[in-house]
mmCIF file of C-alpha atoms in Angstrom:
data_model
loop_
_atom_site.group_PDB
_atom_site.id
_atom_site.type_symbol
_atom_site.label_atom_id
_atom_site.label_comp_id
_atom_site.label_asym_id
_atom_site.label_seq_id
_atom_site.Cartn_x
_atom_site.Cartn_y
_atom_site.Cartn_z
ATOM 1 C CA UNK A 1 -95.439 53.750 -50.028
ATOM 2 C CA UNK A 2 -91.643 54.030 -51.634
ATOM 3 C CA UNK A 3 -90.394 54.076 -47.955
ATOM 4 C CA UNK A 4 -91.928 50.533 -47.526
ATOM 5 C CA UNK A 5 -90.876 50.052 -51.329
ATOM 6 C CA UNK A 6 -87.277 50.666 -51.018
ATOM 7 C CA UNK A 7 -87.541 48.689 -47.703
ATOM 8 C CA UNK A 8 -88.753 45.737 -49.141
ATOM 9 C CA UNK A 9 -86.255 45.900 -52.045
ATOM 10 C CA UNK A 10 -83.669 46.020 -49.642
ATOM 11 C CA UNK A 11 -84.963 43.005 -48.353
ATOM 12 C CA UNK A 12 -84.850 41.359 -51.068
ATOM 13 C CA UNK A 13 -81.273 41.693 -52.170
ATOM 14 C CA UNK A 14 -80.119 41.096 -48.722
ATOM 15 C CA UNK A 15 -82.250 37.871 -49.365
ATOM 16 C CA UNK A 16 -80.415 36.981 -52.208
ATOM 17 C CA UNK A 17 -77.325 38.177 -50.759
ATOM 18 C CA UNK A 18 -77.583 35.838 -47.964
ATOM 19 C CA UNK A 19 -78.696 32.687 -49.906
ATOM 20 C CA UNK A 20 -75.332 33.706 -52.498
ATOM 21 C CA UNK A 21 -73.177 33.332 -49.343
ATOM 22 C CA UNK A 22 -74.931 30.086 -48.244
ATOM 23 C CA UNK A 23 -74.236 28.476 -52.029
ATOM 24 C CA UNK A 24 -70.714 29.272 -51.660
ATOM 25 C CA UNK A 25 -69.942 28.401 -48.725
ATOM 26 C CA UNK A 26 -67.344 26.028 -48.570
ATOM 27 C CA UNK A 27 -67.458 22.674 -46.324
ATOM 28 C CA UNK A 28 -65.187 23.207 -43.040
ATOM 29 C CA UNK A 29 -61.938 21.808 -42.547
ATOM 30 C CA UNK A 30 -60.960 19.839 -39.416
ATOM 31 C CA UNK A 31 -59.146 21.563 -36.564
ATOM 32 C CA UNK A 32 -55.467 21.383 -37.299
ATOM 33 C CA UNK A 33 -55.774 21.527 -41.273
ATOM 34 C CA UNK A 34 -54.809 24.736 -43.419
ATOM 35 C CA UNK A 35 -54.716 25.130 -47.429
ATOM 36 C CA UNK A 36 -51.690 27.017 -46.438
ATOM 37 C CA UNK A 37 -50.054 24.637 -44.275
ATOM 38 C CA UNK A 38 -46.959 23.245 -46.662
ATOM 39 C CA UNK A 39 -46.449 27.249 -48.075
ATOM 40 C CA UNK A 40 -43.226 27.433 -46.563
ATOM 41 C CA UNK A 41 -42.015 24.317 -45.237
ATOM 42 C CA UNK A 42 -42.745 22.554 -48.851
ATOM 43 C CA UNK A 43 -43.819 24.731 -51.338
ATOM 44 C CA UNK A 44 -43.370 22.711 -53.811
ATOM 45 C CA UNK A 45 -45.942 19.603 -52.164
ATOM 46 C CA UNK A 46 -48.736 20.191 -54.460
ATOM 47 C CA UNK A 47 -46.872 20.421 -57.739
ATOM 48 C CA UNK A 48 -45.003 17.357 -57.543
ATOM 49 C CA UNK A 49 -48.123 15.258 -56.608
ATOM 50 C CA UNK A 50 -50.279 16.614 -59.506
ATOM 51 C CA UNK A 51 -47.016 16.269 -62.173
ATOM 52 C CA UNK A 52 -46.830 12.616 -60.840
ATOM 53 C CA UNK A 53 -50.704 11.675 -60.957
ATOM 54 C CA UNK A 54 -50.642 13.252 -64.788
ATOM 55 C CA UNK A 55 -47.526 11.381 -65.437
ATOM 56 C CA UNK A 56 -49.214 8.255 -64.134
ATOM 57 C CA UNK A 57 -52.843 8.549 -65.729
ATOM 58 C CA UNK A 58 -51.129 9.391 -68.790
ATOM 59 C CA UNK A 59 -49.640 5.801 -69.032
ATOM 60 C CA UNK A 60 -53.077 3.889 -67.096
ATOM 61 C CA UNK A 61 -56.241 6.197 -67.529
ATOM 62 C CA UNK A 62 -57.493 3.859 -64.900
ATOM 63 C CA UNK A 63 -55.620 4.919 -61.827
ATOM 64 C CA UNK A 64 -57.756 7.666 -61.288
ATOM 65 C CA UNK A 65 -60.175 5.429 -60.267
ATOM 66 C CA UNK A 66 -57.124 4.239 -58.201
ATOM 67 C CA UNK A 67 -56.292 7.201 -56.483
ATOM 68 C CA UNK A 68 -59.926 7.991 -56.038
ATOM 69 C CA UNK A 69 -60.356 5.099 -53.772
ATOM 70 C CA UNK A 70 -57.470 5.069 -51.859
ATOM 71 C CA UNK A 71 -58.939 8.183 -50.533
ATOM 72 C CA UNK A 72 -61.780 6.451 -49.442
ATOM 73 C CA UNK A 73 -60.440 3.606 -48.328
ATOM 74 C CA UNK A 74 -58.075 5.761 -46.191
ATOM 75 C CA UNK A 75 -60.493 7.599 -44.592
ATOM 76 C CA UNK A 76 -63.332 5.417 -43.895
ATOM 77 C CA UNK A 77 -61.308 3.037 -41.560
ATOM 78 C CA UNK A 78 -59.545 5.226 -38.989
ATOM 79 C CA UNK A 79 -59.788 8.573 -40.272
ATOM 80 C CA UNK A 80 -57.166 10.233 -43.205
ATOM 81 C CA UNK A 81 -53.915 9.296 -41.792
ATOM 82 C CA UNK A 82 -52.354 6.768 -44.691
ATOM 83 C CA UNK A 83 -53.112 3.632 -42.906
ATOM 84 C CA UNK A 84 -54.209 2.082 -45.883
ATOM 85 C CA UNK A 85 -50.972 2.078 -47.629
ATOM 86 C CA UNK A 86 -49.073 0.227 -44.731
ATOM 87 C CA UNK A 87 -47.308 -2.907 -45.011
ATOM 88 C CA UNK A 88 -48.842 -6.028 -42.652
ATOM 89 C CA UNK A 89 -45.997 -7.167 -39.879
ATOM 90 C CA UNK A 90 -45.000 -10.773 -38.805
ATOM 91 C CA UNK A 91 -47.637 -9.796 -36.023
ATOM 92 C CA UNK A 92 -50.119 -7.915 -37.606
ATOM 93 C CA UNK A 93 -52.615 -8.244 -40.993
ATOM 94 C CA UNK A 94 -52.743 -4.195 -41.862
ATOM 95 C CA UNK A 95 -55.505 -2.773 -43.991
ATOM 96 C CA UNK A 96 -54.218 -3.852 -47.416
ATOM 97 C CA UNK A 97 -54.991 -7.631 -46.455
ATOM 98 C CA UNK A 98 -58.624 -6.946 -46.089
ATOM 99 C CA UNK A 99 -61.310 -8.883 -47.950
ATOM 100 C CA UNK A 100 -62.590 -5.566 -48.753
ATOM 101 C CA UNK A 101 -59.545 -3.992 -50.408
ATOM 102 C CA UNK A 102 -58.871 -7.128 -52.672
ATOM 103 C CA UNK A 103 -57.113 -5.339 -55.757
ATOM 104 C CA UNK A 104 -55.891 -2.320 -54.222
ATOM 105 C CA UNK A 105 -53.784 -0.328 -56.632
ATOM 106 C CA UNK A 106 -51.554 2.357 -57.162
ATOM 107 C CA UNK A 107 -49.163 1.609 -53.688
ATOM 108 C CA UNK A 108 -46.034 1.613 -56.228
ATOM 109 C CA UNK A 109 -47.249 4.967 -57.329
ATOM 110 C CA UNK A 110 -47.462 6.498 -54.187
ATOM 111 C CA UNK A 111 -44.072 5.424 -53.446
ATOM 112 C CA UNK A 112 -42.773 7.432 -56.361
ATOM 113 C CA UNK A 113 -44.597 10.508 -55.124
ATOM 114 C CA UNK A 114 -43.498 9.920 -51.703
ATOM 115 C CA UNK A 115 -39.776 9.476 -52.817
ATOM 116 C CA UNK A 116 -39.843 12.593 -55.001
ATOM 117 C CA UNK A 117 -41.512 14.505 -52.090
ATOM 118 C CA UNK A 118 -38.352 13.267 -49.559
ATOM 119 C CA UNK A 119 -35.748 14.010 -52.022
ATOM 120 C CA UNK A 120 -36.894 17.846 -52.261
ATOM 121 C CA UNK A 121 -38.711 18.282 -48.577
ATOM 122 C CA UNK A 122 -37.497 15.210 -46.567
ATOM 123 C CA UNK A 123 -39.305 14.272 -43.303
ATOM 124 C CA UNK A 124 -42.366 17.279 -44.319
ATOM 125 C CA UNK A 125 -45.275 15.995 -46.610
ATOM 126 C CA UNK A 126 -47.607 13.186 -44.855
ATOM 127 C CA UNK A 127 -48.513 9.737 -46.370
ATOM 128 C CA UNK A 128 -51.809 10.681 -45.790
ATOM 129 C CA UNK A 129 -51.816 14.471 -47.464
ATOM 130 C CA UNK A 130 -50.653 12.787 -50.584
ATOM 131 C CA UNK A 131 -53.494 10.131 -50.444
ATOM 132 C CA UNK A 132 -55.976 13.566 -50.224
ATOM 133 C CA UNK A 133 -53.794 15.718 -53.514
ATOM 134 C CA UNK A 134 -53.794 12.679 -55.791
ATOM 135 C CA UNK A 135 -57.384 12.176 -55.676
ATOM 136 C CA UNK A 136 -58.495 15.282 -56.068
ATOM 137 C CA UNK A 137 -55.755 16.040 -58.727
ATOM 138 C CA UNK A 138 -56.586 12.261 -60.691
ATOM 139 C CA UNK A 139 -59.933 13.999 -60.873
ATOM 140 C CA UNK A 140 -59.512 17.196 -62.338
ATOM 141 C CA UNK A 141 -57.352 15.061 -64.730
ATOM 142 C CA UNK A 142 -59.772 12.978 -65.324
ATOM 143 C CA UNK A 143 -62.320 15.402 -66.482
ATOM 144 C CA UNK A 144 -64.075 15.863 -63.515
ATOM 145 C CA UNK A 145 -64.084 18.667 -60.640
ATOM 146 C CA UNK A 146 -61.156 20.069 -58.367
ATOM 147 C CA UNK A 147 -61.484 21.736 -55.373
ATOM 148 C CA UNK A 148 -59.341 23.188 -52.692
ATOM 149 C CA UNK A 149 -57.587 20.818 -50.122
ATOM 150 C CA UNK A 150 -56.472 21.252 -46.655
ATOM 151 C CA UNK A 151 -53.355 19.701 -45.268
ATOM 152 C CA UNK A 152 -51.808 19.341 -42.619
ATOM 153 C CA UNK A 153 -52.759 15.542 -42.023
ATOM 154 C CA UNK A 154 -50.107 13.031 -39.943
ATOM 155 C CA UNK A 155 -49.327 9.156 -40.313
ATOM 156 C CA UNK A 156 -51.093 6.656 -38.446
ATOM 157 C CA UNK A 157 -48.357 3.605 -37.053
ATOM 158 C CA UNK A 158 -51.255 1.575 -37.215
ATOM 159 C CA UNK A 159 -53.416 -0.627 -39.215
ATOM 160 C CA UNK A 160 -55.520 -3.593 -39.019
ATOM 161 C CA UNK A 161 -57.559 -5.828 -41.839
ATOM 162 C CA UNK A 162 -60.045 -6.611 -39.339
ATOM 163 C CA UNK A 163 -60.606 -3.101 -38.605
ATOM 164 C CA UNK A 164 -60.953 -2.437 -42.823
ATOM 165 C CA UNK A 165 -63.319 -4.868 -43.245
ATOM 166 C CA UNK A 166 -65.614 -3.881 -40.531
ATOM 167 C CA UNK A 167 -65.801 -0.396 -41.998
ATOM 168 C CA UNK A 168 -65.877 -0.393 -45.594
ATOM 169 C CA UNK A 169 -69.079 -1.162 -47.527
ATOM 170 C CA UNK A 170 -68.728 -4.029 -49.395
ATOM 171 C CA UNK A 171 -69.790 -4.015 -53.307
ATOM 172 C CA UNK A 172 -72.749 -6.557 -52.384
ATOM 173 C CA UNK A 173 -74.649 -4.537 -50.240
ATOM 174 C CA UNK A 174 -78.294 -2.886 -50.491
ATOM 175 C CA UNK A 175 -79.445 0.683 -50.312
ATOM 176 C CA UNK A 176 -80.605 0.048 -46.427
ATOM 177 C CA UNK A 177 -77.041 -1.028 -45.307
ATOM 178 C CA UNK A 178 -75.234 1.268 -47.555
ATOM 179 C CA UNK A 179 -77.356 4.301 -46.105
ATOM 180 C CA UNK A 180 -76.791 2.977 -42.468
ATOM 181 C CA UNK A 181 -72.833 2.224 -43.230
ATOM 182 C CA UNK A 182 -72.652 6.435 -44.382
ATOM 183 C CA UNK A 183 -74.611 7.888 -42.099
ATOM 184 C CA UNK A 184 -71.895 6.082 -39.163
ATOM 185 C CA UNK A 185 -69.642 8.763 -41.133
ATOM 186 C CA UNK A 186 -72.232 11.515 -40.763
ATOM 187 C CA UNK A 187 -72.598 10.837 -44.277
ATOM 188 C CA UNK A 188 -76.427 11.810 -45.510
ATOM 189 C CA UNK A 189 -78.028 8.732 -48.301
ATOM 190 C CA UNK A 190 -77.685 11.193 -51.254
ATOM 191 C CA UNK A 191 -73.875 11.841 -50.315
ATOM 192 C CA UNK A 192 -73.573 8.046 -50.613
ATOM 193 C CA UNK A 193 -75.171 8.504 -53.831
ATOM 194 C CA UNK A 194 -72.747 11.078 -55.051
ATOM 195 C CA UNK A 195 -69.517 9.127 -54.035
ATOM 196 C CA UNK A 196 -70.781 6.283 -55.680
ATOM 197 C CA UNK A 197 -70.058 8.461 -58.442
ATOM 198 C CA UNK A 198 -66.172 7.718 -58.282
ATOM 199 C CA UNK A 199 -67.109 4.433 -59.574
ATOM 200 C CA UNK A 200 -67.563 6.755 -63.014
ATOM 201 C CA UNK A 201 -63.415 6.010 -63.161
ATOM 202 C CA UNK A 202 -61.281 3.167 -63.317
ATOM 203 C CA UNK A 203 -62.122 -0.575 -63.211
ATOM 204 C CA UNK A 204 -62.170 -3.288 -60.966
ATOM 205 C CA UNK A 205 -61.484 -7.345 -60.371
ATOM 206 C CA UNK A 206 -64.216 -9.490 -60.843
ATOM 207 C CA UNK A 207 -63.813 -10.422 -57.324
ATOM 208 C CA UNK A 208 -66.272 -7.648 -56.224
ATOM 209 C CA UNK A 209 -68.629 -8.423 -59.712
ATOM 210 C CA UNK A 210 -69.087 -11.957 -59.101
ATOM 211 C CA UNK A 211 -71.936 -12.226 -56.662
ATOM 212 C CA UNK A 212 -73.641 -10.324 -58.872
ATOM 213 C CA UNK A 213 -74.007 -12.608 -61.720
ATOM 214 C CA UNK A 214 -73.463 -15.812 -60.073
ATOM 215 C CA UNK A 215 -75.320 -16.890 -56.744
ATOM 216 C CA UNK A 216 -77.031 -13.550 -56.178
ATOM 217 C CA UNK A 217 -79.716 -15.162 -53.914
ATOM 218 C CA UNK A 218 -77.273 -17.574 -52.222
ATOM 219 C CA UNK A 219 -78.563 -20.315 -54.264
ATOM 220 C CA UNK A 220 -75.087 -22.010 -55.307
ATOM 221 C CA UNK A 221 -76.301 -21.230 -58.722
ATOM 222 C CA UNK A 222 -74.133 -20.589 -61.762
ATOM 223 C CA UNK A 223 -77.244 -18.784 -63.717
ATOM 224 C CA UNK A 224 -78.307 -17.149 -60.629
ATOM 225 C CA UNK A 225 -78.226 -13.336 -61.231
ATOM 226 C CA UNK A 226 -79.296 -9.916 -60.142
ATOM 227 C CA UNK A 227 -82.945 -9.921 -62.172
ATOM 228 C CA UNK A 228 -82.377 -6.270 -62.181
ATOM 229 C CA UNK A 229 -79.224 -6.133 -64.378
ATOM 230 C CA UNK A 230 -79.540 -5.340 -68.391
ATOM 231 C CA UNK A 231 -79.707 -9.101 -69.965
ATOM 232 C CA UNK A 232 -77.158 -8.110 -72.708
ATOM 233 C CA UNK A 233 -74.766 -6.662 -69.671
ATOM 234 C CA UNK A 234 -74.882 -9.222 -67.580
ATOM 235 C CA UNK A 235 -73.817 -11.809 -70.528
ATOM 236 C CA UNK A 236 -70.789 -9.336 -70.975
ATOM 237 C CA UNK A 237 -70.323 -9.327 -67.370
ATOM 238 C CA UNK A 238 -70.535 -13.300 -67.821
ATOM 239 C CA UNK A 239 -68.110 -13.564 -70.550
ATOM 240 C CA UNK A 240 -65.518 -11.320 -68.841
ATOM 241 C CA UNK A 241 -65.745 -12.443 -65.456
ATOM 242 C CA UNK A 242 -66.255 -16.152 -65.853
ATOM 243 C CA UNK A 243 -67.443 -18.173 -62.976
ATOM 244 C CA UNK A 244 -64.851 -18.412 -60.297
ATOM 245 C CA UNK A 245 -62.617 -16.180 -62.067
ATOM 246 C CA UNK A 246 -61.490 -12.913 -59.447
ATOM 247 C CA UNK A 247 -58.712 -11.570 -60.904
ATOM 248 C CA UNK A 248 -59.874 -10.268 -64.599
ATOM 249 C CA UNK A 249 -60.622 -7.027 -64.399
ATOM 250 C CA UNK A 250 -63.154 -4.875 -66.610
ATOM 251 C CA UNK A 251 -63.913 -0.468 -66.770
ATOM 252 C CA UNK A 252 -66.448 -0.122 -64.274
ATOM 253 C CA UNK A 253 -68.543 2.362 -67.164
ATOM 254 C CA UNK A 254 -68.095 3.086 -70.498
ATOM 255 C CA UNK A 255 -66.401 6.016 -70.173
ATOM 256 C CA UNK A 256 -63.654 4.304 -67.221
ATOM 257 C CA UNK A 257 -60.987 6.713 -68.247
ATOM 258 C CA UNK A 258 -63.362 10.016 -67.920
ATOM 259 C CA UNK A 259 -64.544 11.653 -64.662
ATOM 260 C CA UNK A 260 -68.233 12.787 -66.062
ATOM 261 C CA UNK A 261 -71.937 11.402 -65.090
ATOM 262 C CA UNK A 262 -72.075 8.490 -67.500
ATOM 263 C CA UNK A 263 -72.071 5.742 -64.679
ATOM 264 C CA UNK A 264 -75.912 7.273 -63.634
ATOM 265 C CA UNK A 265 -76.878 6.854 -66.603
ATOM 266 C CA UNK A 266 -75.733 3.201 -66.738
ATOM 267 C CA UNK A 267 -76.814 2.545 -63.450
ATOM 268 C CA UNK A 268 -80.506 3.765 -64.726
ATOM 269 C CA UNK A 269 -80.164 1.240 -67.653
ATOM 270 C CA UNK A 270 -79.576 -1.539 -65.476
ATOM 271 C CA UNK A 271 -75.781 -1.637 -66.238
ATOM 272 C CA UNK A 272 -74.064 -1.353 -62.657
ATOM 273 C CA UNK A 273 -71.368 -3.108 -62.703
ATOM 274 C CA UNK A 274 -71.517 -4.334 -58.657
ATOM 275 C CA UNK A 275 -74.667 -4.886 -56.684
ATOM 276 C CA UNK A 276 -74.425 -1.349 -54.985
ATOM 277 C CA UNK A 277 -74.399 -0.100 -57.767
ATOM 278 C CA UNK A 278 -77.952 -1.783 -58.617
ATOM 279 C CA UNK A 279 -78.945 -0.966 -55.394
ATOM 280 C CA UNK A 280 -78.815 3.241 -55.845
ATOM 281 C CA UNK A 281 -82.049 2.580 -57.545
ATOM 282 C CA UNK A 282 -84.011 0.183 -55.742
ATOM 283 C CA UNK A 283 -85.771 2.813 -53.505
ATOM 284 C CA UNK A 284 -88.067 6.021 -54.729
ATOM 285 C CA UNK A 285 -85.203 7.988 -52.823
ATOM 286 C CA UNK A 286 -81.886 6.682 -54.551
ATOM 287 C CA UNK A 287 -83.431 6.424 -58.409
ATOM 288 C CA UNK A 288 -84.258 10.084 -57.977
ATOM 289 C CA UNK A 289 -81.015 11.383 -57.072
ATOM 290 C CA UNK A 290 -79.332 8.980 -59.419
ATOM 291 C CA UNK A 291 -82.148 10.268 -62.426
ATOM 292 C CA UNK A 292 -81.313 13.761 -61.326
ATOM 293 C CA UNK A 293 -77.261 13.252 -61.561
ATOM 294 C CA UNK A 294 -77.678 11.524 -64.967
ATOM 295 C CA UNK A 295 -78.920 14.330 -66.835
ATOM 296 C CA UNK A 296 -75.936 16.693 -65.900
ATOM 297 C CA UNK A 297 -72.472 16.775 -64.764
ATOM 298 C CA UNK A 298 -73.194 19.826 -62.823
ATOM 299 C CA UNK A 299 -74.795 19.495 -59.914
ATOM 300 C CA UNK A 300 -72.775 16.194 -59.762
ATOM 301 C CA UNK A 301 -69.633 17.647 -60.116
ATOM 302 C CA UNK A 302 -70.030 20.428 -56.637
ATOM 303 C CA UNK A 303 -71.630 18.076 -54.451
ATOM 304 C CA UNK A 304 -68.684 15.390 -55.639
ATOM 305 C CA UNK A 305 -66.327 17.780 -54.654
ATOM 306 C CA UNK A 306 -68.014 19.109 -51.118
ATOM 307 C CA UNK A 307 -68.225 15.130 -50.210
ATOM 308 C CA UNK A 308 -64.516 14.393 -50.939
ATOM 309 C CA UNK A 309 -63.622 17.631 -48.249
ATOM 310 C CA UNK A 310 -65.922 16.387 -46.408
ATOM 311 C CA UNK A 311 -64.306 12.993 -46.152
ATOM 312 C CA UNK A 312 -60.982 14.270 -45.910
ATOM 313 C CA UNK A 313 -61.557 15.587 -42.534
ATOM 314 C CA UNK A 314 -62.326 12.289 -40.674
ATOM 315 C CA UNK A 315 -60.684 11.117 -37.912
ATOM 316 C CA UNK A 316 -57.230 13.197 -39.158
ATOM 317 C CA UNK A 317 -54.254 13.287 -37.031
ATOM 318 C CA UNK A 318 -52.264 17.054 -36.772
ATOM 319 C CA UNK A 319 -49.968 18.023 -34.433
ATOM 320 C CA UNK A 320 -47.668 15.782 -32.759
ATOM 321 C CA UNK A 321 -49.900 13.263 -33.031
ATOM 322 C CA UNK A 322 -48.854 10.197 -35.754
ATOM 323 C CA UNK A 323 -45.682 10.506 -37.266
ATOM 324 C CA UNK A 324 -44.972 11.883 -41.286
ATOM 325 C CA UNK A 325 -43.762 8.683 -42.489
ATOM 326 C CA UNK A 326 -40.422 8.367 -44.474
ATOM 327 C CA UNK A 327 -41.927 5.069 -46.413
ATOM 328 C CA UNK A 328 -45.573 5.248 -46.916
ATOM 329 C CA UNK A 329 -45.582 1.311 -46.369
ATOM 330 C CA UNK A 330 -43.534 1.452 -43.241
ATOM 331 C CA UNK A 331 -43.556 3.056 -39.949
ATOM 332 C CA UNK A 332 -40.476 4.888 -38.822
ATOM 333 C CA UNK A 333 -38.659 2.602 -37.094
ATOM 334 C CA UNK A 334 -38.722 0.080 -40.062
ATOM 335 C CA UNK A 335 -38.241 2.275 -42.437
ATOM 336 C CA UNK A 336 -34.955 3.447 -43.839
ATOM 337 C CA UNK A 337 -33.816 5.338 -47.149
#
């Protein structure tokens, strides 16, 4: 009897141990990338991005919301390889021209990061690595989780509008496409969920907020809104985004300059500010995970940070593939100091 005792104790812990490991394990990185990877050619990489994102945030609490997307809006297209940030040519519309990135901030504050980085390790640090340090470091700022990054990412030489807009979800769409645009990513409906989260940050243009309060059903209708927004928030909505009007701007929640779980609980009160917003809970699925994140930062706040690595491994270019750009907003054989 103790021999089968001690045998099932030992079970046990080696239960527990096992199911310890599995908790902290840590998402992979992509083939190429290393936490390590800028130790010795530029040390100094990480501290000059995080010093410039506190600089920034400290003058516009909003760019975290900033930085936050350019991540995404980096990634999602082509993969992490600073696309997003380049200029269009006298041939080509790039990224930044894309109906979808309408309002796209924080380019002149890349350039100051990039500049700073070139002055100390010139021709090293990737347009694309500093995309992935400033969001993660605008985070932690902000309030909300950090996590480790791995670098190691190239530049892309190319870029395309057409190629943005057929890619990124769009603030007007519904649970069903934003679950089928994700899981194209090998992104699961509840990781949607928890990058919707970034939206907890910043603000945006009303040119993502309008079809929302005006013409939701395609109606041509100036009192035509989403019948499942608040009625006192979608009169502010109203008042601050008049009809027509895309270029005011508003905090997406109440707490815009603080990383934390308040935009689940506004999204639960019928306060989200675009229509995929709305849509997290217009399913049994998406109101649960959304209920669940609203009553804690916690869980939020790991499976935040495990989606972010996650993204930041997608379609990256290492190696000698790309280039490391000398100007984030031009290729190398535009660019000049």
């Amino acid at each position: 009897m103790a021999s089968r005792a001690s045998s099932n104790w030992l079970l046990f812990i080696s239960s527990v141990l096992l199911f310890a490991t599995l908790c902290a394990a840590r998402v992979p990185y992509a083939p190429g990338l290393s936490e390590k990877f800028y130790d010795k050619s530029c040390p100094q990489a990480a501290p000059i991005v995080r010093y410039f994102v506190q600089k920034f945030l400290k003058e516009d609490s909003t760019l975290a919301g900033a930085f936050n997307r350019f991540q995404f809006h980096d990634c999602w297209v082509q993969g992490c390889d600073g696309s997003v940030l380049l200029n269009s040519t006298d041939t080509n519309s790039a990224e930044r021209e894309a109906h979808v990135n309408f309002g796209l901030r924080g380019i002149k504050e890349v350039d100051a990061i990039k500049d700073a980085l070139e002055h100390v390790c010139p021709g090293v640090v990737s347009c694309a690595d500093i995309l992935i340090l400033a969001a993660r470091d605008a985070t932690s700022i902000a309030g909300g989780p950090s996590w480790s990054v791995a670098l190691g990412r190239r530049d892309s030489r190319v870029s395309n509008d057409l190629a943005a807009d057929g890619n990124l979800p769009f603030p007007v769409f519904p649970w069903n496409v934003l679950v089928d645009n994700f899981a194209r990513k090998n992104f699961s409906a509840r990781e949607m969920v928890v990058l919707s989260g970034a939206h907890t940050i910043g603000k945006s243009h009303c040119n993502g907020i309008l079809p929302h309060i005006y013409n939701f059903t395609g109606g041509d209708n100036e009192t035509d809104i989403d019948p499942t927004l608040n009625p006192d928030f979608a009169k502010f909505l109203k008042k601050n985004c008049p009809f027509g009007n895309r270029t005011n701007s508003i905090p997406i929640d109440f707490t815009a300059g603080k990383f934390d779980n308040a935009y689940y609980q506004s999204v639960l009160n019928g306060r989200g500010v675009f229509t995929s917003d709305s849509a997290l809970v217009t399913t049994t699925l998406g109101k649960g995970i959304v209920s669940s994140f609203a009553k804690g930062n916690s869980t939020f706040f790991k499976e935040y940070a495990d989606a972010m690595v996650k993204m930041g491994n997608l379609g990256v270019l290492t190696g000698s593939q790309g280039e490391i750009r000398r100007k984030c907003q031009f290729v190398n054989s535009v660019a000049s100091y």
